[in-house]
JSON list of N, CA and C in Angstrom, two decimals:
[
{"chain": "A", "resi": 4, "resn": "MET", "atom": "N", "xyz": [-49.80, -3.52, 4.87]},
{"chain": "A", "resi": 4, "resn": "MET", "atom": "CA", "xyz": [-49.18, -4.49, 3.99]},
{"chain": "A", "resi": 4, "resn": "MET", "atom": "C", "xyz": [-48.25, -3.74, 3.04]},
{"chain": "A", "resi": 5, "resn": "GLY", "atom": "N", "xyz": [-47.39, -4.50, 2.38]},
{"chain": "A", "resi": 5, "resn": "GLY", "atom": "CA", "xyz": [-46.42, -3.92, 1.47]},
{"chain": "A", "resi": 5, "resn": "GLY", "atom": "C", "xyz": [-47.00, -3.62, 0.11]},
{"chain": "A", "resi": 6, "resn": "GLN", "atom": "N", "xyz": [-46.15, -3.11, -0.71]},
{"chain": "A", "resi": 6, "resn": "GLN", "atom": "CA", "xyz": [-46.52, -2.74, -2.08]},
{"chain": "A", "resi": 6, "resn": "GLN", "atom": "C", "xyz": [-46.62, -3.99, -2.95]},
{"chain": "A", "resi": 7, "resn": "SER", "atom": "N", "xyz": [-47.56, -3.98, -3.87]},
{"chain": "A", "resi": 7, "resn": "SER", "atom": "CA", "xyz": [-47.72, -5.10, -4.79]},
{"chain": "A", "resi": 7, "resn": "SER", "atom": "C", "xyz": [-46.70, -5.00, -5.91]},
{"chain": "A", "resi": 8, "resn": "PHE", "atom": "N", "xyz": [-46.09, -6.12, -6.24]},
{"chain": "A", "resi": 8, "resn": "PHE", "atom": "CA", "xyz": [-45.12, -6.18, -7.33]},
{"chain": "A", "resi": 8, "resn": "PHE", "atom": "C", "xyz": [-45.81, -6.44, -8.67]},
{"chain": "A", "resi": 9, "resn": "ALA", "atom": "N", "xyz": [-47.10, -6.71, -8.67]},
{"chain": "A", "resi": 9, "resn": "ALA", "atom": "CA", "xyz": [-47.83, -7.11, -9.88]},
{"chain": "A", "resi": 9, "resn": "ALA", "atom": "C", "xyz": [-47.77, -6.08, -11.01]},
{"chain": "A", "resi": 10, "resn": "PRO", "atom": "N", "xyz": [-47.98, -4.79, -10.78]},
{"chain": "A", "resi": 10, "resn": "PRO", "atom": "CA", "xyz": [-47.94, -3.84, -11.91]},
{"chain": "A", "resi": 10, "resn": "PRO", "atom": "C", "xyz": [-46.58, -3.82, -12.63]},
{"chain": "A", "resi": 11, "resn": "GLU", "atom": "N", "xyz": [-45.50, -3.79, -11.86]},
{"chain": "A", "resi": 11, "resn": "GLU", "atom": "CA", "xyz": [-44.16, -3.79, -12.45]},
{"chain": "A", "resi": 11, "resn": "GLU", "atom": "C", "xyz": [-43.88, -5.13, -13.14]},
{"chain": "A", "resi": 12, "resn": "LEU", "atom": "N", "xyz": [-44.33, -6.21, -12.53]},
{"chain": "A", "resi": 12, "resn": "LEU", "atom": "CA", "xyz": [-44.13, -7.54, -13.10]},
{"chain": "A", "resi": 12, "resn": "LEU", "atom": "C", "xyz": [-44.84, -7.69, -14.45]},
{"chain": "A", "resi": 13, "resn": "THR", "atom": "N", "xyz": [-46.09, -7.26, -14.53]},
{"chain": "A", "resi": 13, "resn": "THR", "atom": "CA", "xyz": [-46.81, -7.37, -15.79]},
{"chain": "A", "resi": 13, "resn": "THR", "atom": "C", "xyz": [-46.19, -6.49, -16.87]},
{"chain": "A", "resi": 14, "resn": "ARG", "atom": "N", "xyz": [-45.64, -5.34, -16.47]},
{"chain": "A", "resi": 14, "resn": "ARG", "atom": "CA", "xyz": [-44.94, -4.47, -17.43]},
{"chain": "A", "resi": 14, "resn": "ARG", "atom": "C", "xyz": [-43.71, -5.19, -17.98]},
{"chain": "A", "resi": 15, "resn": "LEU", "atom": "N", "xyz": [-42.94, -5.82, -17.11]},
{"chain": "A", "resi": 15, "resn": "LEU", "atom": "CA", "xyz": [-41.75, -6.56, -17.54]},
{"chain": "A", "resi": 15, "resn": "LEU", "atom": "C", "xyz": [-42.12, -7.73, -18.45]},
{"chain": "A", "resi": 16, "resn": "LEU", "atom": "N", "xyz": [-43.20, -8.41, -18.13]},
{"chain": "A", "resi": 16, "resn": "LEU", "atom": "CA", "xyz": [-43.64, -9.54, -18.95]},
{"chain": "A", "resi": 16, "resn": "LEU", "atom": "C", "xyz": [-44.02, -9.07, -20.35]},
{"chain": "A", "resi": 17, "resn": "ARG", "atom": "N", "xyz": [-44.78, -7.98, -20.43]},
{"chain": "A", "resi": 17, "resn": "ARG", "atom": "CA", "xyz": [-45.20, -7.45, -21.74]},
{"chain": "A", "resi": 17, "resn": "ARG", "atom": "C", "xyz": [-43.98, -7.01, -22.56]},
{"chain": "A", "resi": 18, "resn": "GLU", "atom": "N", "xyz": [-43.02, -6.35, -21.93]},
{"chain": "A", "resi": 18, "resn": "GLU", "atom": "CA", "xyz": [-41.83, -5.89, -22.63]},
{"chain": "A", "resi": 18, "resn": "GLU", "atom": "C", "xyz": [-41.02, -7.06, -23.19]},
{"chain": "A", "resi": 19, "resn": "ALA", "atom": "N", "xyz": [-41.10, -8.21, -22.51]},
{"chain": "A", "resi": 19, "resn": "ALA", "atom": "CA", "xyz": [-40.36, -9.40, -22.94]},
{"chain": "A", "resi": 19, "resn": "ALA", "atom": "C", "xyz": [-41.11, -10.19, -24.01]},
{"chain": "A", "resi": 20, "resn": "GLY", "atom": "N", "xyz": [-42.32, -9.74, -24.36]},
{"chain": "A", "resi": 20, "resn": "GLY", "atom": "CA", "xyz": [-43.08, -10.41, -25.41]},
{"chain": "A", "resi": 20, "resn": "GLY", "atom": "C", "xyz": [-44.09, -11.42, -24.90]},
{"chain": "A", "resi": 21, "resn": "CYS", "atom": "N", "xyz": [-44.23, -11.53, -23.57]},
{"chain": "A", "resi": 21, "resn": "CYS", "atom": "CA", "xyz": [-45.23, -12.43, -23.00]},
{"chain": "A", "resi": 21, "resn": "CYS", "atom": "C", "xyz": [-46.61, -11.83, -23.22]},
{"chain": "A", "resi": 22, "resn": "TRP", "atom": "N", "xyz": [-47.63, -12.69, -23.26]},
{"chain": "A", "resi": 22, "resn": "TRP", "atom": "CA", "xyz": [-48.98, -12.18, -23.46]},
{"chain": "A", "resi": 22, "resn": "TRP", "atom": "C", "xyz": [-49.97, -12.80, -22.51]},
{"chain": "A", "resi": 23, "resn": "PHE", "atom": "N", "xyz": [-51.01, -12.02, -22.23]},
{"chain": "A", "resi": 23, "resn": "PHE", "atom": "CA", "xyz": [-52.12, -12.43, -21.38]},
{"chain": "A", "resi": 23, "resn": "PHE", "atom": "C", "xyz": [-52.96, -13.44, -22.16]},
{"chain": "A", "resi": 24, "resn": "VAL", "atom": "N", "xyz": [-53.26, -14.59, -21.53]},
{"chain": "A", "resi": 24, "resn": "VAL", "atom": "CA", "xyz": [-54.06, -15.62, -22.18]},
{"chain": "A", "resi": 24, "resn": "VAL", "atom": "C", "xyz": [-55.52, -15.51, -21.75]},
{"chain": "A", "resi": 25, "resn": "ARG", "atom": "N", "xyz": [-55.75, -15.53, -20.42]},
{"chain": "A", "resi": 25, "resn": "ARG", "atom": "CA", "xyz": [-57.12, -15.48, -19.90]},
{"chain": "A", "resi": 25, "resn": "ARG", "atom": "C", "xyz": [-57.08, -15.22, -18.40]},
{"chain": "A", "resi": 26, "resn": "HIS", "atom": "N", "xyz": [-58.25, -14.92, -17.84]},
{"chain": "A", "resi": 26, "resn": "HIS", "atom": "CA", "xyz": [-58.39, -14.81, -16.40]},
{"chain": "A", "resi": 26, "resn": "HIS", "atom": "C", "xyz": [-58.51, -16.20, -15.82]},
{"chain": "A", "resi": 27, "resn": "GLY", "atom": "N", "xyz": [-57.86, -16.43, -14.70]},
{"chain": "A", "resi": 27, "resn": "GLY", "atom": "CA", "xyz": [-57.94, -17.72, -14.02]},
{"chain": "A", "resi": 27, "resn": "GLY", "atom": "C", "xyz": [-58.87, -17.62, -12.84]},
{"chain": "A", "resi": 28, "resn": "ARG", "atom": "N", "xyz": [-58.71, -18.55, -11.90]},
{"chain": "A", "resi": 28, "resn": "ARG", "atom": "CA", "xyz": [-59.53, -18.53, -10.69]},
{"chain": "A", "resi": 28, "resn": "ARG", "atom": "C", "xyz": [-59.00, -17.48, -9.71]},
{"chain": "A", "resi": 29, "resn": "GLY", "atom": "N", "xyz": [-59.89, -16.86, -8.99]},
{"chain": "A", "resi": 29, "resn": "GLY", "atom": "CA", "xyz": [-59.49, -15.89, -7.99]},
{"chain": "A", "resi": 29, "resn": "GLY", "atom": "C", "xyz": [-58.80, -14.69, -8.60]},
{"chain": "A", "resi": 30, "resn": "ASP", "atom": "N", "xyz": [-57.63, -14.35, -8.04]},
{"chain": "A", "resi": 30, "resn": "ASP", "atom": "CA", "xyz": [-56.87, -13.18, -8.49]},
{"chain": "A", "resi": 30, "resn": "ASP", "atom": "C", "xyz": [-55.84, -13.53, -9.56]},
{"chain": "A", "resi": 31, "resn": "ASP", "atom": "N", "xyz": [-55.84, -14.77, -10.04]},
{"chain": "A", "resi": 31, "resn": "ASP", "atom": "CA", "xyz": [-54.83, -15.19, -11.00]},
{"chain": "A", "resi": 31, "resn": "ASP", "atom": "C", "xyz": [-55.22, -14.85, -12.44]},
{"chain": "A", "resi": 32, "resn": "ASP", "atom": "N", "xyz": [-54.21, -14.45, -13.21]},
{"chain": "A", "resi": 32, "resn": "ASP", "atom": "CA", "xyz": [-54.33, -14.31, -14.65]},
{"chain": "A", "resi": 32, "resn": "ASP", "atom": "C", "xyz": [-53.37, -15.32, -15.25]},
{"chain": "A", "resi": 33, "resn": "ILE", "atom": "N", "xyz": [-53.70, -15.86, -16.40]},
{"chain": "A", "resi": 33, "resn": "ILE", "atom": "CA", "xyz": [-52.86, -16.83, -17.07]},
{"chain": "A", "resi": 33, "resn": "ILE", "atom": "C", "xyz": [-52.10, -16.13, -18.19]},
{"chain": "A", "resi": 34, "resn": "TRP", "atom": "N", "xyz": [-50.77, -16.29, -18.20]},
{"chain": "A", "resi": 34, "resn": "TRP", "atom": "CA", "xyz": [-49.89, -15.67, -19.17]},
{"chain": "A", "resi": 34, "resn": "TRP", "atom": "C", "xyz": [-49.10, -16.74, -19.91]},
{"chain": "A", "resi": 35, "resn": "HIS", "atom": "N", "xyz": [-48.60, -16.39, -21.09]},
{"chain": "A", "resi": 35, "resn": "HIS", "atom": "CA", "xyz": [-47.75, -17.30, -21.85]},
{"chain": "A", "resi": 35, "resn": "HIS", "atom": "C", "xyz": [-46.46, -16.59, -22.23]},
{"chain": "A", "resi": 36, "resn": "SER", "atom": "N", "xyz": [-45.35, -17.33, -22.13]},
{"chain": "A", "resi": 36, "resn": "SER", "atom": "CA", "xyz": [-44.05, -16.79, -22.50]},
{"chain": "A", "resi": 36, "resn": "SER", "atom": "C", "xyz": [-43.52, -17.46, -23.75]},
{"chain": "A", "resi": 37, "resn": "PRO", "atom": "N", "xyz": [-43.20, -16.68, -24.79]},
{"chain": "A", "resi": 37, "resn": "PRO", "atom": "CA", "xyz": [-42.60, -17.27, -25.98]},
{"chain": "A", "resi": 37, "resn": "PRO", "atom": "C", "xyz": [-41.14, -17.66, -25.75]},
{"chain": "A", "resi": 38, "resn": "ILE", "atom": "N", "xyz": [-40.52, -17.11, -24.72]},
{"chain": "A", "resi": 38, "resn": "ILE", "atom": "CA", "xyz": [-39.12, -17.40, -24.42]},
{"chain": "A", "resi": 38, "resn": "ILE", "atom": "C", "xyz": [-38.98, -18.82, -23.87]},
{"chain": "A", "resi": 39, "resn": "SER", "atom": "N", "xyz": [-39.80, -19.14, -22.85]},
{"chain": "A", "resi": 39, "resn": "SER", "atom": "CA", "xyz": [-39.71, -20.46, -22.22]},
{"chain": "A", "resi": 39, "resn": "SER", "atom": "C", "xyz": [-40.74, -21.44, -22.79]},
{"chain": "A", "resi": 40, "resn": "GLY", "atom": "N", "xyz": [-41.75, -20.93, -23.50]},
{"chain": "A", "resi": 40, "resn": "GLY", "atom": "CA", "xyz": [-42.80, -21.78, -24.03]},
{"chain": "A", "resi": 40, "resn": "GLY", "atom": "C", "xyz": [-43.76, -22.28, -22.98]},
{"chain": "A", "resi": 41, "resn": "VAL", "atom": "N", "xyz": [-43.77, -21.63, -21.82]},
{"chain": "A", "resi": 41, "resn": "VAL", "atom": "CA", "xyz": [-44.58, -22.05, -20.68]},
{"chain": "A", "resi": 41, "resn": "VAL", "atom": "C", "xyz": [-45.77, -21.12, -20.48]},
{"chain": "A", "resi": 42, "resn": "THR", "atom": "N", "xyz": [-46.90, -21.71, -20.12]},
{"chain": "A", "resi": 42, "resn": "THR", "atom": "CA", "xyz": [-48.07, -20.94, -19.70]},
{"chain": "A", "resi": 42, "resn": "THR", "atom": "C", "xyz": [-48.12, -21.00, -18.18]},
{"chain": "A", "resi": 43, "resn": "PHE", "atom": "N", "xyz": [-48.26, -19.85, -17.52]},
{"chain": "A", "resi": 43, "resn": "PHE", "atom": "CA", "xyz": [-48.13, -19.80, -16.07]},
{"chain": "A", "resi": 43, "resn": "PHE", "atom": "C", "xyz": [-49.11, -18.78, -15.46]},
{"chain": "A", "resi": 44, "resn": "PRO", "atom": "N", "xyz": [-49.46, -18.97, -14.17]},
{"chain": "A", "resi": 44, "resn": "PRO", "atom": "CA", "xyz": [-50.36, -18.02, -13.50]},
{"chain": "A", "resi": 44, "resn": "PRO", "atom": "C", "xyz": [-49.58, -16.84, -12.92]},
{"chain": "A", "resi": 45, "resn": "VAL", "atom": "N", "xyz": [-50.22, -15.68, -12.93]},
{"chain": "A", "resi": 45, "resn": "VAL", "atom": "CA", "xyz": [-49.68, -14.48, -12.29]},
{"chain": "A", "resi": 45, "resn": "VAL", "atom": "C", "xyz": [-50.76, -13.91, -11.39]},
{"chain": "A", "resi": 46, "resn": "ASP", "atom": "N", "xyz": [-50.47, -13.85, -10.10]},
{"chain": "A", "resi": 46, "resn": "ASP", "atom": "CA", "xyz": [-51.41, -13.31, -9.12]},
{"chain": "A", "resi": 46, "resn": "ASP", "atom": "C", "xyz": [-51.44, -11.79, -9.26]},
{"chain": "A", "resi": 47, "resn": "ASN", "atom": "N", "xyz": [-52.61, -11.19, -9.12]},
{"chain": "A", "resi": 47, "resn": "ASN", "atom": "CA", "xyz": [-52.74, -9.73, -9.23]},
{"chain": "A", "resi": 47, "resn": "ASN", "atom": "C", "xyz": [-52.29, -9.00, -7.98]},
{"chain": "A", "resi": 48, "resn": "LYS", "atom": "N", "xyz": [-52.02, -9.73, -6.90]},
{"chain": "A", "resi": 48, "resn": "LYS", "atom": "CA", "xyz": [-51.62, -9.10, -5.64]},
{"chain": "A", "resi": 48, "resn": "LYS", "atom": "C", "xyz": [-50.36, -9.75, -5.10]},
{"chain": "A", "resi": 49, "resn": "ILE", "atom": "N", "xyz": [-49.28, -9.72, -5.86]},
{"chain": "A", "resi": 49, "resn": "ILE", "atom": "CA", "xyz": [-48.01, -10.32, -5.42]},
{"chain": "A", "resi": 49, "resn": "ILE", "atom": "C", "xyz": [-47.33, -9.37, -4.45]},
{"chain": "A", "resi": 50, "resn": "LEU", "atom": "N", "xyz": [-47.14, -9.83, -3.22]},
{"chain": "A", "resi": 50, "resn": "LEU", "atom": "CA", "xyz": [-46.52, -9.01, -2.19]},
{"chain": "A", "resi": 50, "resn": "LEU", "atom": "C", "xyz": [-45.12, -9.48, -1.83]},
{"chain": "A", "resi": 51, "resn": "SER", "atom": "N", "xyz": [-44.68, -10.58, -2.40]},
{"chain": "A", "resi": 51, "resn": "SER", "atom": "CA", "xyz": [-43.38, -11.18, -2.09]},
{"chain": "A", "resi": 51, "resn": "SER", "atom": "C", "xyz": [-42.42, -11.05, -3.26]},
{"chain": "A", "resi": 52, "resn": "ARG", "atom": "N", "xyz": [-41.19, -10.60, -2.96]},
{"chain": "A", "resi": 52, "resn": "ARG", "atom": "CA", "xyz": [-40.15, -10.51, -3.99]},
{"chain": "A", "resi": 52, "resn": "ARG", "atom": "C", "xyz": [-39.85, -11.90, -4.55]},
{"chain": "A", "resi": 53, "resn": "ARG", "atom": "N", "xyz": [-39.85, -12.88, -3.67]},
{"chain": "A", "resi": 53, "resn": "ARG", "atom": "CA", "xyz": [-39.54, -14.25, -4.09]},
{"chain": "A", "resi": 53, "resn": "ARG", "atom": "C", "xyz": [-40.57, -14.77, -5.10]},
{"chain": "A", "resi": 54, "resn": "THR", "atom": "N", "xyz": [-41.83, -14.50, -4.83]},
{"chain": "A", "resi": 54, "resn": "THR", "atom": "CA", "xyz": [-42.89, -14.93, -5.76]},
{"chain": "A", "resi": 54, "resn": "THR", "atom": "C", "xyz": [-42.77, -14.20, -7.09]},
{"chain": "A", "resi": 55, "resn": "ALA", "atom": "N", "xyz": [-42.50, -12.90, -7.05]},
{"chain": "A", "resi": 55, "resn": "ALA", "atom": "CA", "xyz": [-42.35, -12.11, -8.28]},
{"chain": "A", "resi": 55, "resn": "ALA", "atom": "C", "xyz": [-41.18, -12.64, -9.11]},
{"chain": "A", "resi": 56, "resn": "ASN", "atom": "N", "xyz": [-40.06, -12.94, -8.46]},
{"chain": "A", "resi": 56, "resn": "ASN", "atom": "CA", "xyz": [-38.91, -13.48, -9.18]},
{"chain": "A", "resi": 56, "resn": "ASN", "atom": "C", "xyz": [-39.18, -14.89, -9.69]},
{"chain": "A", "resi": 57, "resn": "GLY", "atom": "N", "xyz": [-40.00, -15.65, -8.98]},
{"chain": "A", "resi": 57, "resn": "GLY", "atom": "CA", "xyz": [-40.39, -16.98, -9.43]},
{"chain": "A", "resi": 57, "resn": "GLY", "atom": "C", "xyz": [-41.20, -16.93, -10.71]},
{"chain": "A", "resi": 58, "resn": "VAL", "atom": "N", "xyz": [-42.06, -15.94, -10.82]},
{"chain": "A", "resi": 58, "resn": "VAL", "atom": "CA", "xyz": [-42.85, -15.76, -12.06]},
{"chain": "A", "resi": 58, "resn": "VAL", "atom": "C", "xyz": [-41.91, -15.40, -13.21]},
{"chain": "A", "resi": 59, "resn": "LEU", "atom": "N", "xyz": [-40.96, -14.52, -12.95]},
{"chain": "A", "resi": 59, "resn": "LEU", "atom": "CA", "xyz": [-39.99, -14.16, -14.00]},
{"chain": "A", "resi": 59, "resn": "LEU", "atom": "C", "xyz": [-39.19, -15.38, -14.45]},
{"chain": "A", "resi": 60, "resn": "LYS", "atom": "N", "xyz": [-38.84, -16.25, -13.50]},
{"chain": "A", "resi": 60, "resn": "LYS", "atom": "CA", "xyz": [-38.10, -17.46, -13.84]},
{"chain": "A", "resi": 60, "resn": "LYS", "atom": "C", "xyz": [-38.93, -18.37, -14.75]},
{"chain": "A", "resi": 61, "resn": "GLN", "atom": "N", "xyz": [-40.23, -18.50, -14.44]},
{"chain": "A", "resi": 61, "resn": "GLN", "atom": "CA", "xyz": [-41.11, -19.32, -15.28]},
{"chain": "A", "resi": 61, "resn": "GLN", "atom": "C", "xyz": [-41.18, -18.75, -16.69]},
{"chain": "A", "resi": 62, "resn": "ALA", "atom": "N", "xyz": [-41.10, -17.44, -16.79]},
{"chain": "A", "resi": 62, "resn": "ALA", "atom": "CA", "xyz": [-41.16, -16.78, -18.10]},
{"chain": "A", "resi": 62, "resn": "ALA", "atom": "C", "xyz": [-39.83, -16.82, -18.84]},
{"chain": "A", "resi": 63, "resn": "GLY", "atom": "N", "xyz": [-38.78, -17.30, -18.18]},
{"chain": "A", "resi": 63, "resn": "GLY", "atom": "CA", "xyz": [-37.47, -17.36, -18.82]},
{"chain": "A", "resi": 63, "resn": "GLY", "atom": "C", "xyz": [-36.69, -16.07, -18.72]},
{"chain": "A", "resi": 64, "resn": "LEU", "atom": "N", "xyz": [-37.04, -15.23, -17.74]},
{"chain": "A", "resi": 64, "resn": "LEU", "atom": "CA", "xyz": [-36.38, -13.94, -17.57]},
{"chain": "A", "resi": 64, "resn": "LEU", "atom": "C", "xyz": [-35.52, -13.93, -16.31]},
{"chain": "A", "resi": 65, "resn": "ALA", "atom": "N", "xyz": [-34.59, -13.00, -16.23]},
{"chain": "A", "resi": 65, "resn": "ALA", "atom": "CA", "xyz": [-33.71, -12.88, -15.07]},
{"chain": "A", "resi": 65, "resn": "ALA", "atom": "C", "xyz": [-34.45, -12.21, -13.91]},
{"chain": "A", "resi": 66, "resn": "LYS", "atom": "N", "xyz": [-33.95, -12.43, -12.69]},
{"chain": "A", "resi": 66, "resn": "LYS", "atom": "CA", "xyz": [-34.51, -11.80, -11.49]},
{"chain": "A", "resi": 66, "resn": "LYS", "atom": "C", "xyz": [-34.42, -10.28, -11.62]},
{"chain": "A", "resi": 67, "resn": "ARG", "atom": "N", "xyz": [-35.45, -9.58, -11.14]},
{"chain": "A", "resi": 67, "resn": "ARG", "atom": "CA", "xyz": [-35.46, -8.12, -11.17]},
{"chain": "A", "resi": 67, "resn": "ARG", "atom": "C", "xyz": [-35.84, -7.50, -9.85]},
{"chain": "A", "resi": 68, "resn": "PHE", "atom": "N", "xyz": [-36.29, -8.29, -8.90]},
{"chain": "A", "resi": 68, "resn": "PHE", "atom": "CA", "xyz": [-36.77, -7.74, -7.62]},
{"chain": "A", "resi": 68, "resn": "PHE", "atom": "C", "xyz": [-35.91, -8.19, -6.47]}
]
């Protein structure tokens, strides 16, 4: 399988001021973005660039992957 985008994604989220809210079901963690005002799930094993960029979009950030 490919490399997980989750470590780099969580680093980008933290740098943008987003914060971890709680653990969700399964491999999901719940995060909140002050930029977009949205609370959203982040999977700990993201293997798709599209999914990683989708999380960044929910957070109000530009594509990075």
